mmCIF file with all atom_site columns, C-alpha atoms in Angstrom:
data_model
loop_
_atom_site.group_PDB
_atom_site.id
_atom_site.type_symbol
_atom_site.label_atom_id
_atom_site.label_alt_id
_atom_site.label_comp_id
_atom_site.label_asym_id
_atom_site.label_entity_id
_atom_site.label_seq_id
_atom_site.pdbx_PDB_ins_code
_atom_site.Cartn_x
_atom_site.Cartn_y
_atom_site.Cartn_z
_atom_site.occupancy
_atom_site.B_iso_or_equiv
_atom_site.pdbx_formal_charge
_atom_site.auth_seq_id
_atom_site.auth_comp_id
_atom_site.auth_asym_id
_atom_site.auth_atom_id
_atom_site.pdbx_PDB_model_num
ATOM 1   C CA . MET A 1 1   ? 10.286  -40.517 5.021   1.00 0.00 ? 11  MET A CA 1
ATOM 2   C CA . ASP A 1 2   ? 9.276   -39.537 1.805   1.00 0.00 ? 12  ASP A CA 1
ATOM 3   C CA . THR A 1 3   ? 12.815  -39.974 -0.456  1.00 0.00 ? 13  THR A CA 1
ATOM 4   C CA . ASN A 1 4   ? 10.406  -39.080 -3.538  1.00 0.00 ? 14  ASN A CA 1
ATOM 5   C CA . LYS A 1 5   ? 11.610  -35.541 -2.916  1.00 0.00 ? 15  LYS A CA 1
ATOM 6   C CA . PRO A 1 6   ? 14.265  -34.186 -5.289  1.00 0.00 ? 16  PRO A CA 1
ATOM 7   C CA . ALA A 1 7   ? 17.397  -32.388 -3.190  1.00 0.00 ? 17  ALA A CA 1
ATOM 8   C CA . LYS A 1 8   ? 17.422  -28.598 -2.739  1.00 0.00 ? 18  LYS A CA 1
ATOM 9   C CA . PRO A 1 9   ? 20.362  -28.323 -5.140  1.00 0.00 ? 19  PRO A CA 1
ATOM 10  C CA . ALA A 1 10  ? 18.594  -30.359 -7.484  1.00 0.00 ? 20  ALA A CA 1
ATOM 11  C CA . GLN A 1 11  ? 15.765  -28.159 -7.451  1.00 0.00 ? 21  GLN A CA 1
ATOM 12  C CA . GLY A 1 12  ? 18.301  -24.956 -7.614  1.00 0.00 ? 22  GLY A CA 1
ATOM 13  C CA . LEU A 1 13  ? 19.335  -26.467 -10.594 1.00 0.00 ? 23  LEU A CA 1
ATOM 14  C CA . LEU A 1 14  ? 16.130  -27.126 -12.893 1.00 0.00 ? 24  LEU A CA 1
ATOM 15  C CA . ARG A 1 15  ? 15.015  -23.553 -11.757 1.00 0.00 ? 25  ARG A CA 1
ATOM 16  C CA . TYR A 1 16  ? 18.320  -22.301 -13.555 1.00 0.00 ? 26  TYR A CA 1
ATOM 17  C CA . LEU A 1 17  ? 17.972  -24.322 -16.342 1.00 0.00 ? 27  LEU A CA 1
ATOM 18  C CA . GLU A 1 18  ? 14.297  -22.830 -16.753 1.00 0.00 ? 28  GLU A CA 1
ATOM 19  C CA . SER A 1 19  ? 15.388  -19.493 -16.310 1.00 0.00 ? 29  SER A CA 1
ATOM 20  C CA . ARG A 1 20  ? 15.802  -16.926 -18.623 1.00 0.00 ? 30  ARG A CA 1
ATOM 21  C CA . LYS A 1 21  ? 19.544  -16.519 -18.340 1.00 0.00 ? 31  LYS A CA 1
ATOM 22  C CA . ASN A 1 22  ? 20.051  -19.684 -19.211 1.00 0.00 ? 32  ASN A CA 1
ATOM 23  C CA . LEU A 1 23  ? 17.560  -19.621 -22.101 1.00 0.00 ? 33  LEU A CA 1
ATOM 24  C CA . ALA A 1 24  ? 19.650  -16.515 -23.264 1.00 0.00 ? 34  ALA A CA 1
ATOM 25  C CA . GLY A 1 25  ? 22.715  -17.970 -22.616 1.00 0.00 ? 35  GLY A CA 1
ATOM 26  C CA . CYS A 1 26  ? 21.924  -20.860 -24.742 1.00 0.00 ? 36  CYS A CA 1
ATOM 27  C CA . ALA A 1 27  ? 20.836  -18.642 -27.338 1.00 0.00 ? 37  ALA A CA 1
ATOM 28  C CA . LEU A 1 28  ? 24.021  -16.781 -27.509 1.00 0.00 ? 38  LEU A CA 1
ATOM 29  C CA . GLY A 1 29  ? 25.781  -20.304 -27.107 1.00 0.00 ? 39  GLY A CA 1
ATOM 30  C CA . LEU A 1 30  ? 24.407  -21.564 -30.512 1.00 0.00 ? 40  LEU A CA 1
ATOM 31  C CA . VAL A 1 31  ? 25.439  -18.526 -32.195 1.00 0.00 ? 41  VAL A CA 1
ATOM 32  C CA . GLY A 1 32  ? 29.006  -19.509 -30.983 1.00 0.00 ? 42  GLY A CA 1
ATOM 33  C CA . LEU A 1 33  ? 28.480  -23.231 -32.505 1.00 0.00 ? 43  LEU A CA 1
ATOM 34  C CA . ALA A 1 34  ? 27.365  -21.665 -35.783 1.00 0.00 ? 44  ALA A CA 1
ATOM 35  C CA . LEU A 1 35  ? 30.051  -19.581 -36.167 1.00 0.00 ? 45  LEU A CA 1
ATOM 36  C CA . THR A 1 36  ? 32.493  -22.814 -35.143 1.00 0.00 ? 46  THR A CA 1
ATOM 37  C CA . PHE A 1 37  ? 30.778  -25.131 -37.753 1.00 0.00 ? 47  PHE A CA 1
ATOM 38  C CA . ALA A 1 38  ? 31.128  -22.241 -39.996 1.00 0.00 ? 48  ALA A CA 1
ATOM 39  C CA . GLY A 1 39  ? 34.914  -22.093 -39.618 1.00 0.00 ? 49  GLY A CA 1
ATOM 40  C CA . LEU A 1 40  ? 34.734  -18.610 -37.958 1.00 0.00 ? 50  LEU A CA 1
ATOM 41  C CA . ALA A 1 41  ? 35.989  -18.806 -34.295 1.00 0.00 ? 51  ALA A CA 1
ATOM 42  C CA . GLY A 1 42  ? 39.253  -20.780 -35.438 1.00 0.00 ? 52  GLY A CA 1
ATOM 43  C CA . ALA A 1 43  ? 40.787  -22.597 -32.488 1.00 0.00 ? 53  ALA A CA 1
ATOM 44  C CA . TYR A 1 44  ? 39.484  -20.713 -29.899 1.00 0.00 ? 54  TYR A CA 1
ATOM 45  C CA . TRP A 1 45  ? 35.751  -22.168 -30.273 1.00 0.00 ? 55  TRP A CA 1
ATOM 46  C CA . PRO A 1 46  ? 35.210  -23.207 -27.137 1.00 0.00 ? 56  PRO A CA 1
ATOM 47  C CA . PHE A 1 47  ? 35.709  -19.627 -25.083 1.00 0.00 ? 57  PHE A CA 1
ATOM 48  C CA . VAL A 1 48  ? 33.940  -17.851 -28.259 1.00 0.00 ? 58  VAL A CA 1
ATOM 49  C CA . ILE A 1 49  ? 30.856  -20.408 -27.083 1.00 0.00 ? 59  ILE A CA 1
ATOM 50  C CA . ALA A 1 50  ? 31.204  -20.187 -23.361 1.00 0.00 ? 60  ALA A CA 1
ATOM 51  C CA . GLY A 1 51  ? 31.576  -16.436 -23.900 1.00 0.00 ? 61  GLY A CA 1
ATOM 52  C CA . LEU A 1 52  ? 28.875  -15.817 -26.074 1.00 0.00 ? 62  LEU A CA 1
ATOM 53  C CA . TYR A 1 53  ? 26.633  -17.886 -23.487 1.00 0.00 ? 63  TYR A CA 1
ATOM 54  C CA . GLY A 1 54  ? 27.955  -16.215 -20.771 1.00 0.00 ? 64  GLY A CA 1
ATOM 55  C CA . ALA A 1 55  ? 27.151  -12.341 -22.177 1.00 0.00 ? 65  ALA A CA 1
ATOM 56  C CA . GLY A 1 56  ? 23.549  -13.939 -23.026 1.00 0.00 ? 66  GLY A CA 1
ATOM 57  C CA . ALA A 1 57  ? 23.266  -15.064 -19.211 1.00 0.00 ? 67  ALA A CA 1
ATOM 58  C CA . LEU A 1 58  ? 24.581  -11.366 -17.918 1.00 0.00 ? 68  LEU A CA 1
ATOM 59  C CA . ILE A 1 59  ? 21.965  -9.635  -20.257 1.00 0.00 ? 69  ILE A CA 1
ATOM 60  C CA . ALA A 1 60  ? 19.154  -11.714 -19.650 1.00 0.00 ? 70  ALA A CA 1
ATOM 61  C CA . PRO A 1 61  ? 16.198  -9.780  -17.572 1.00 0.00 ? 71  PRO A CA 1
ATOM 62  C CA . PRO A 1 62  ? 16.442  -11.170 -14.100 1.00 0.00 ? 72  PRO A CA 1
ATOM 63  C CA . GLU A 1 63  ? 13.835  -13.542 -12.706 1.00 0.00 ? 73  GLU A CA 1
ATOM 64  C CA . ARG A 1 64  ? 10.863  -11.966 -10.775 1.00 0.00 ? 74  ARG A CA 1
ATOM 65  C CA . PRO A 1 65  ? 8.623   -13.323 -8.370  1.00 0.00 ? 75  PRO A CA 1
ATOM 66  C CA . ALA A 1 66  ? 4.899   -13.187 -9.441  1.00 0.00 ? 76  ALA A CA 1
ATOM 67  C CA . ALA A 1 67  ? 3.195   -10.614 -7.671  1.00 0.00 ? 77  ALA A CA 1
ATOM 68  C CA . PRO A 1 68  ? 0.374   -12.762 -5.333  1.00 0.00 ? 78  PRO A CA 1
ATOM 69  C CA . GLY A 1 69  ? -3.323  -12.294 -6.599  1.00 0.00 ? 79  GLY A CA 1
ATOM 70  C CA . PHE A 1 70  ? -5.833  -10.677 -4.445  1.00 0.00 ? 80  PHE A CA 1
ATOM 71  C CA . ALA A 1 71  ? -9.040  -10.633 -3.908  1.00 0.00 ? 81  ALA A CA 1
ATOM 72  C CA . ASP A 1 72  ? -10.946 -7.854  -6.484  1.00 0.00 ? 82  ASP A CA 1
ATOM 73  C CA . ALA A 1 73  ? -13.055 -5.188  -5.118  1.00 0.00 ? 83  ALA A CA 1
ATOM 74  C CA . VAL A 1 74  ? -16.187 -7.478  -5.779  1.00 0.00 ? 84  VAL A CA 1
ATOM 75  C CA . ALA A 1 75  ? -15.269 -10.213 -4.203  1.00 0.00 ? 85  ALA A CA 1
ATOM 76  C CA . GLN A 1 76  ? -13.961 -8.191  -0.922  1.00 0.00 ? 86  GLN A CA 1
ATOM 77  C CA . LEU A 1 77  ? -17.538 -6.576  -1.128  1.00 0.00 ? 87  LEU A CA 1
ATOM 78  C CA . ASP A 1 78  ? -18.908 -10.360 -0.872  1.00 0.00 ? 88  ASP A CA 1
ATOM 79  C CA . GLN A 1 79  ? -17.140 -11.225 1.895   1.00 0.00 ? 89  GLN A CA 1
ATOM 80  C CA . LEU A 1 80  ? -18.164 -8.202  3.739   1.00 0.00 ? 90  LEU A CA 1
ATOM 81  C CA . ARG A 1 81  ? -21.798 -9.152  2.901   1.00 0.00 ? 91  ARG A CA 1
ATOM 82  C CA . ASP A 1 82  ? -21.323 -12.170 4.758   1.00 0.00 ? 92  ASP A CA 1
ATOM 83  C CA . ASP A 1 83  ? -19.498 -10.802 7.557   1.00 0.00 ? 93  ASP A CA 1
ATOM 84  C CA . PHE A 1 84  ? -22.265 -8.479  7.926   1.00 0.00 ? 94  PHE A CA 1
ATOM 85  C CA . ALA A 1 85  ? -25.134 -10.986 8.120   1.00 0.00 ? 95  ALA A CA 1
ATOM 86  C CA . THR A 1 86  ? -22.899 -13.007 11.148  1.00 0.00 ? 96  THR A CA 1
ATOM 87  C CA . LEU A 1 87  ? -22.620 -9.853  12.810  1.00 0.00 ? 97  LEU A CA 1
ATOM 88  C CA . HIS A 1 88  ? -26.544 -9.461  12.476  1.00 0.00 ? 98  HIS A CA 1
ATOM 89  C CA . GLY A 1 89  ? -27.005 -12.876 14.115  1.00 0.00 ? 99  GLY A CA 1
ATOM 90  C CA . TYR A 1 90  ? -24.382 -11.837 16.673  1.00 0.00 ? 100 TYR A CA 1
ATOM 91  C CA . LEU A 1 91  ? -26.829 -8.501  17.230  1.00 0.00 ? 101 LEU A CA 1
ATOM 92  C CA . GLY A 1 92  ? -29.679 -10.303 17.390  1.00 0.00 ? 102 GLY A CA 1
ATOM 93  C CA . GLU A 1 93  ? -28.617 -12.357 20.590  1.00 0.00 ? 103 GLU A CA 1
ATOM 94  C CA . VAL A 1 94  ? -27.580 -8.997  23.050  1.00 0.00 ? 104 VAL A CA 1
ATOM 95  C CA . ASP A 1 95  ? -30.022 -6.786  24.793  1.00 0.00 ? 105 ASP A CA 1
ATOM 96  C CA . LEU A 1 96  ? -29.305 -3.462  24.062  1.00 0.00 ? 106 LEU A CA 1
ATOM 97  C CA . PRO A 1 97  ? -30.898 -0.457  25.633  1.00 0.00 ? 107 PRO A CA 1
ATOM 98  C CA . PRO A 1 98  ? -34.011 1.210   23.357  1.00 0.00 ? 108 PRO A CA 1
ATOM 99  C CA . ALA A 1 99  ? -32.338 4.590   22.377  1.00 0.00 ? 109 ALA A CA 1
ATOM 100 C CA . ALA A 1 100 ? -29.018 2.081   21.196  1.00 0.00 ? 110 ALA A CA 1
ATOM 101 C CA . ALA A 1 101 ? -31.053 -0.182  19.659  1.00 0.00 ? 111 ALA A CA 1
ATOM 102 C CA . GLY A 1 102 ? -32.798 2.175   17.529  1.00 0.00 ? 112 GLY A CA 1
ATOM 103 C CA . LYS A 1 103 ? -29.452 3.837   16.188  1.00 0.00 ? 113 LYS A CA 1
ATOM 104 C CA . LEU A 1 104 ? -28.451 0.577   15.775  1.00 0.00 ? 114 LEU A CA 1
ATOM 105 C CA . THR A 1 105 ? -30.970 -0.395  13.871  1.00 0.00 ? 115 THR A CA 1
ATOM 106 C CA . GLU A 1 106 ? -30.930 2.785   11.549  1.00 0.00 ? 116 GLU A CA 1
ATOM 107 C CA . LEU A 1 107 ? -26.827 1.675   11.387  1.00 0.00 ? 117 LEU A CA 1
ATOM 108 C CA . ASN A 1 108 ? -27.407 -1.568  10.265  1.00 0.00 ? 118 ASN A CA 1
ATOM 109 C CA . GLY A 1 109 ? -30.217 -0.399  7.521   1.00 0.00 ? 119 GLY A CA 1
ATOM 110 C CA . LEU A 1 110 ? -27.627 1.969   6.217   1.00 0.00 ? 120 LEU A CA 1
ATOM 111 C CA . ILE A 1 111 ? -25.367 -0.495  5.955   1.00 0.00 ? 121 ILE A CA 1
ATOM 112 C CA . ALA A 1 112 ? -27.338 -3.217  4.211   1.00 0.00 ? 122 ALA A CA 1
ATOM 113 C CA . VAL A 1 113 ? -28.167 -0.427  2.039   1.00 0.00 ? 123 VAL A CA 1
ATOM 114 C CA . LEU A 1 114 ? -24.617 0.189   0.566   1.00 0.00 ? 124 LEU A CA 1
ATOM 115 C CA . LEU A 1 115 ? -23.948 -3.599  0.252   1.00 0.00 ? 125 LEU A CA 1
ATOM 116 C CA . GLU A 1 116 ? -27.087 -4.480  -1.566  1.00 0.00 ? 126 GLU A CA 1
ATOM 117 C CA . PRO A 1 117 ? -25.649 -6.310  -5.039  1.00 0.00 ? 127 PRO A CA 1
ATOM 118 C CA . GLY A 1 118 ? -26.322 -4.077  -8.218  1.00 0.00 ? 128 GLY A CA 1
ATOM 119 C CA . TRP A 1 119 ? -25.379 -0.708  -8.743  1.00 0.00 ? 129 TRP A CA 1
ATOM 120 C CA . VAL A 1 120 ? -24.925 0.769   -5.143  1.00 0.00 ? 130 VAL A CA 1
ATOM 121 C CA . THR A 1 121 ? -21.585 -2.026  -4.891  1.00 0.00 ? 131 THR A CA 1
ATOM 122 C CA . ASP A 1 122 ? -21.051 -1.507  -8.162  1.00 0.00 ? 132 ASP A CA 1
ATOM 123 C CA . ALA A 1 123 ? -20.517 2.399   -7.206  1.00 0.00 ? 133 ALA A CA 1
ATOM 124 C CA . LEU A 1 124 ? -18.894 1.398   -4.349  1.00 0.00 ? 134 LEU A CA 1
ATOM 125 C CA . ALA A 1 125 ? -16.258 -1.251  -5.259  1.00 0.00 ? 135 ALA A CA 1
ATOM 126 C CA . VAL A 1 126 ? -14.363 1.678   -7.328  1.00 0.00 ? 136 VAL A CA 1
ATOM 127 C CA . ASP A 1 127 ? -13.676 3.447   -3.863  1.00 0.00 ? 137 ASP A CA 1
ATOM 128 C CA . PRO A 1 128 ? -11.249 1.434   -2.026  1.00 0.00 ? 138 PRO A CA 1
ATOM 129 C CA . GLU A 1 129 ? -11.457 3.883   0.968   1.00 0.00 ? 139 GLU A CA 1
ATOM 130 C CA . ALA A 1 130 ? -15.206 3.081   1.586   1.00 0.00 ? 140 ALA A CA 1
ATOM 131 C CA . VAL A 1 131 ? -14.927 -0.770  1.632   1.00 0.00 ? 141 VAL A CA 1
ATOM 132 C CA . HIS A 1 132 ? -12.149 -0.077  4.147   1.00 0.00 ? 142 HIS A CA 1
ATOM 133 C CA . SER A 1 133 ? -14.649 2.079   6.258   1.00 0.00 ? 143 SER A CA 1
ATOM 134 C CA . LEU A 1 134 ? -17.550 -0.174  5.669   1.00 0.00 ? 144 LEU A CA 1
ATOM 135 C CA . SER A 1 135 ? -14.955 -3.231  6.788   1.00 0.00 ? 145 SER A CA 1
ATOM 136 C CA . ARG A 1 136 ? -13.743 -1.646  9.703   1.00 0.00 ? 146 ARG A CA 1
ATOM 137 C CA . ALA A 1 137 ? -17.531 -0.645  11.059  1.00 0.00 ? 147 ALA A CA 1
ATOM 138 C CA . ILE A 1 138 ? -18.326 -4.628  10.677  1.00 0.00 ? 148 ILE A CA 1
ATOM 139 C CA . ARG A 1 139 ? -15.614 -6.387  11.306  1.00 0.00 ? 149 ARG A CA 1
ATOM 140 C CA . GLN A 1 140 ? -14.426 -4.404  14.470  1.00 0.00 ? 150 GLN A CA 1
ATOM 141 C CA . ASP A 1 141 ? -16.381 -1.250  15.895  1.00 0.00 ? 151 ASP A CA 1
ATOM 142 C CA . ILE A 1 142 ? -19.625 -2.213  15.533  1.00 0.00 ? 152 ILE A CA 1
ATOM 143 C CA . PRO A 1 143 ? -19.248 -5.667  17.596  1.00 0.00 ? 153 PRO A CA 1
ATOM 144 C CA . GLU A 1 144 ? -16.216 -3.822  20.040  1.00 0.00 ? 154 GLU A CA 1
ATOM 145 C CA . SER A 1 145 ? -18.757 -1.343  20.764  1.00 0.00 ? 155 SER A CA 1
ATOM 146 C CA . VAL A 1 146 ? -21.545 -3.744  21.447  1.00 0.00 ? 156 VAL A CA 1
ATOM 147 C CA . ASP A 1 147 ? -19.110 -5.925  23.444  1.00 0.00 ? 157 ASP A CA 1
ATOM 148 C CA . THR A 1 148 ? -17.502 -3.453  25.413  1.00 0.00 ? 158 THR A CA 1
ATOM 149 C CA . TYR A 1 149 ? -21.293 -2.067  26.242  1.00 0.00 ? 159 TYR A CA 1
ATOM 150 C CA . ASN A 1 150 ? -22.007 -5.540  28.024  1.00 0.00 ? 160 ASN A CA 1
ATOM 151 C CA . ARG A 1 151 ? -19.135 -6.212  29.831  1.00 0.00 ? 161 ARG A CA 1
ATOM 152 C CA . THR A 1 152 ? -18.894 -2.308  31.260  1.00 0.00 ? 162 THR A CA 1
ATOM 153 C CA . ARG A 1 153 ? -22.614 -2.445  31.898  1.00 0.00 ? 163 ARG A CA 1
ATOM 154 C CA . TRP A 1 154 ? -22.204 -5.750  34.239  1.00 0.00 ? 164 TRP A CA 1
ATOM 155 C CA . TRP A 1 155 ? -19.351 -3.648  36.062  1.00 0.00 ? 165 TRP A CA 1
ATOM 156 C CA . THR A 1 156 ? -21.177 -0.866  36.348  1.00 0.00 ? 166 THR A CA 1
ATOM 157 C CA . ARG A 1 157 ? -23.822 -2.761  38.192  1.00 0.00 ? 167 ARG A CA 1
ATOM 158 C CA . LEU A 1 158 ? -21.114 -3.552  41.274  1.00 0.00 ? 168 LEU A CA 1
ATOM 159 C CA . ASN A 1 159 ? -20.137 0.059   41.038  1.00 0.00 ? 169 ASN A CA 1
ATOM 160 C CA . PRO A 1 160 ? -23.020 2.525   40.597  1.00 0.00 ? 170 PRO A CA 1
ATOM 161 C CA . GLY A 1 161 ? -22.290 6.021   40.124  1.00 0.00 ? 171 GLY A CA 1
ATOM 162 C CA . THR A 1 162 ? -19.686 5.966   37.182  1.00 0.00 ? 172 THR A CA 1
ATOM 163 C CA . GLU A 1 163 ? -20.761 7.495   33.562  1.00 0.00 ? 173 GLU A CA 1
ATOM 164 C CA . SER A 1 164 ? -23.243 5.625   32.088  1.00 0.00 ? 174 SER A CA 1
ATOM 165 C CA . PRO A 1 165 ? -22.341 2.672   29.658  1.00 0.00 ? 175 PRO A CA 1
ATOM 166 C CA . GLU A 1 166 ? -25.432 3.130   27.951  1.00 0.00 ? 176 GLU A CA 1
ATOM 167 C CA . ARG A 1 167 ? -24.570 6.984   26.683  1.00 0.00 ? 177 ARG A CA 1
ATOM 168 C CA . HIS A 1 168 ? -21.027 5.869   25.845  1.00 0.00 ? 178 HIS A CA 1
ATOM 169 C CA . LEU A 1 169 ? -23.002 2.636   23.462  1.00 0.00 ? 179 LEU A CA 1
ATOM 170 C CA . GLU A 1 170 ? -25.258 5.701   22.146  1.00 0.00 ? 180 GLU A CA 1
ATOM 171 C CA . ARG A 1 171 ? -22.474 8.069   20.930  1.00 0.00 ? 181 ARG A CA 1
ATOM 172 C CA . GLN A 1 172 ? -20.265 5.258   19.267  1.00 0.00 ? 182 GLN A CA 1
ATOM 173 C CA . LEU A 1 173 ? -22.829 4.076   17.170  1.00 0.00 ? 183 LEU A CA 1
ATOM 174 C CA . GLY A 1 174 ? -24.018 7.848   16.254  1.00 0.00 ? 184 GLY A CA 1
ATOM 175 C CA . LEU A 1 175 ? -20.440 8.409   14.969  1.00 0.00 ? 185 LEU A CA 1
ATOM 176 C CA . LEU A 1 176 ? -20.279 4.921   13.293  1.00 0.00 ? 186 LEU A CA 1
ATOM 177 C CA . PHE A 1 177 ? -23.816 6.335   11.660  1.00 0.00 ? 187 PHE A CA 1
ATOM 178 C CA . ASP A 1 178 ? -22.337 9.423   10.696  1.00 0.00 ? 188 ASP A CA 1
ATOM 179 C CA . GLU A 1 179 ? -19.302 7.682   8.500   1.00 0.00 ? 189 GLU A CA 1
ATOM 180 C CA . ALA A 1 180 ? -21.544 5.050   6.817   1.00 0.00 ? 190 ALA A CA 1
ATOM 181 C CA . ASP A 1 181 ? -24.057 8.549   6.091   1.00 0.00 ? 191 ASP A CA 1
ATOM 182 C CA . ALA A 1 182 ? -20.926 9.933   4.346   1.00 0.00 ? 192 ALA A CA 1
ATOM 183 C CA . ILE A 1 183 ? -19.916 7.228   2.436   1.00 0.00 ? 193 ILE A CA 1
ATOM 184 C CA . ALA A 1 184 ? -23.815 7.294   1.038   1.00 0.00 ? 194 ALA A CA 1
ATOM 185 C CA . THR A 1 185 ? -23.534 11.219  0.723   1.00 0.00 ? 195 THR A CA 1
ATOM 186 C CA . ALA A 1 186 ? -20.022 10.408  -1.417  1.00 0.00 ? 196 ALA A CA 1
ATOM 187 C CA . LEU A 1 187 ? -21.483 7.848   -3.943  1.00 0.00 ? 197 LEU A CA 1
ATOM 188 C CA . ARG A 1 188 ? -24.794 10.111  -4.496  1.00 0.00 ? 198 ARG A CA 1
ATOM 189 C CA . GLU A 1 189 ? -22.590 13.099  -5.461  1.00 0.00 ? 199 GLU A CA 1
ATOM 190 C CA . VAL A 1 190 ? -20.674 11.090  -7.653  1.00 0.00 ? 200 VAL A CA 1
ATOM 191 C CA . GLU A 1 191 ? -23.737 10.067  -9.660  1.00 0.00 ? 201 GLU A CA 1
ATOM 192 C CA . SER A 1 192 ? -24.758 13.654  -9.092  1.00 0.00 ? 202 SER A CA 1
ATOM 193 C CA . ARG A 1 193 ? -21.962 14.934  -11.067 1.00 0.00 ? 203 ARG A CA 1
ATOM 194 C CA . ARG A 1 194 ? -22.124 11.677  -13.617 1.00 0.00 ? 204 ARG A CA 1
ATOM 195 C CA . GLN A 1 195 ? -25.542 13.064  -14.307 1.00 0.00 ? 205 GLN A CA 1
ATOM 196 C CA . GLN A 1 196 ? -24.925 16.792  -14.904 1.00 0.00 ? 206 GLN A CA 1
ATOM 197 C CA . THR A 1 197 ? -21.978 15.608  -16.963 1.00 0.00 ? 207 THR A CA 1
ATOM 198 C CA . HIS A 1 198 ? -24.013 13.844  -19.147 1.00 0.00 ? 208 HIS A CA 1
ATOM 199 C CA . THR A 1 199 ? -26.548 16.844  -19.193 1.00 0.00 ? 209 THR A CA 1
ATOM 200 C CA . ARG A 1 200 ? -23.862 19.178  -20.487 1.00 0.00 ? 210 ARG A CA 1
ATOM 201 C CA . TYR A 1 201 ? -22.492 16.344  -22.826 1.00 0.00 ? 211 TYR A CA 1
ATOM 202 C CA . LEU A 1 202 ? -26.204 16.823  -24.564 1.00 0.00 ? 212 LEU A CA 1
ATOM 203 C CA . GLU A 1 203 ? -26.192 20.138  -24.497 1.00 0.00 ? 213 GLU A CA 1
ATOM 204 C CA . ASP A 1 204 ? -23.632 20.324  -26.450 1.00 0.00 ? 214 ASP A CA 1
ATOM 205 C CA . ARG A 1 205 ? -24.233 18.401  -28.570 1.00 0.00 ? 215 ARG A CA 1
ATOM 206 C CA . ASN A 1 206 ? -27.205 20.085  -29.416 1.00 0.00 ? 216 ASN A CA 1
ATOM 207 C CA . GLY A 1 207 ? -26.427 23.491  -29.591 1.00 0.00 ? 217 GLY A CA 1
ATOM 208 C CA . ALA A 1 208 ? -28.194 24.462  -26.442 1.00 0.00 ? 218 ALA A CA 1
ATOM 209 C CA . PRO A 1 209 ? -26.897 27.918  -24.984 1.00 0.00 ? 219 PRO A CA 1
#
């Protein structure tokens, strides 16, 4: 048993002694003490000091817990890049039909470009929705699509004649590619607007019609 841990009441007392309310109360209590030494508090000096301390404790701003610090967008993209490498290793071990494998190659290539360190990820970092979409694709949608295909394919062999799992996989990968392509298009449009804005700025600066 650890006997070095302070009791909870002692912890609460220590927290109060360090609190804003106690510090503000002590500050006004010192004012009351100064009034007492100056002879202005009279016989009621204990009540003056106690009253000023209480007033200081009441007007002090309440304590608030520190806001939690979460990873910034750059750190999130670094982690996402590591997760994408893990996903790539998993996909290298699965056997996919040629059409789906081709769509997956296109999808992975696009995601790799979007996660390439440099100005692309700098632009991506300021769009939390885009980061969320890529995170969902890498950590959930792509592995789920491939794993579901593998499991469904096994059951289809036992029960032929049902809808082809290959077709579902191709459609899923196609939809995921469209989502990633929409992110790339949005980033390209942002850069295009930035270029146009700079052109207008130079034209206005030089008095161009």
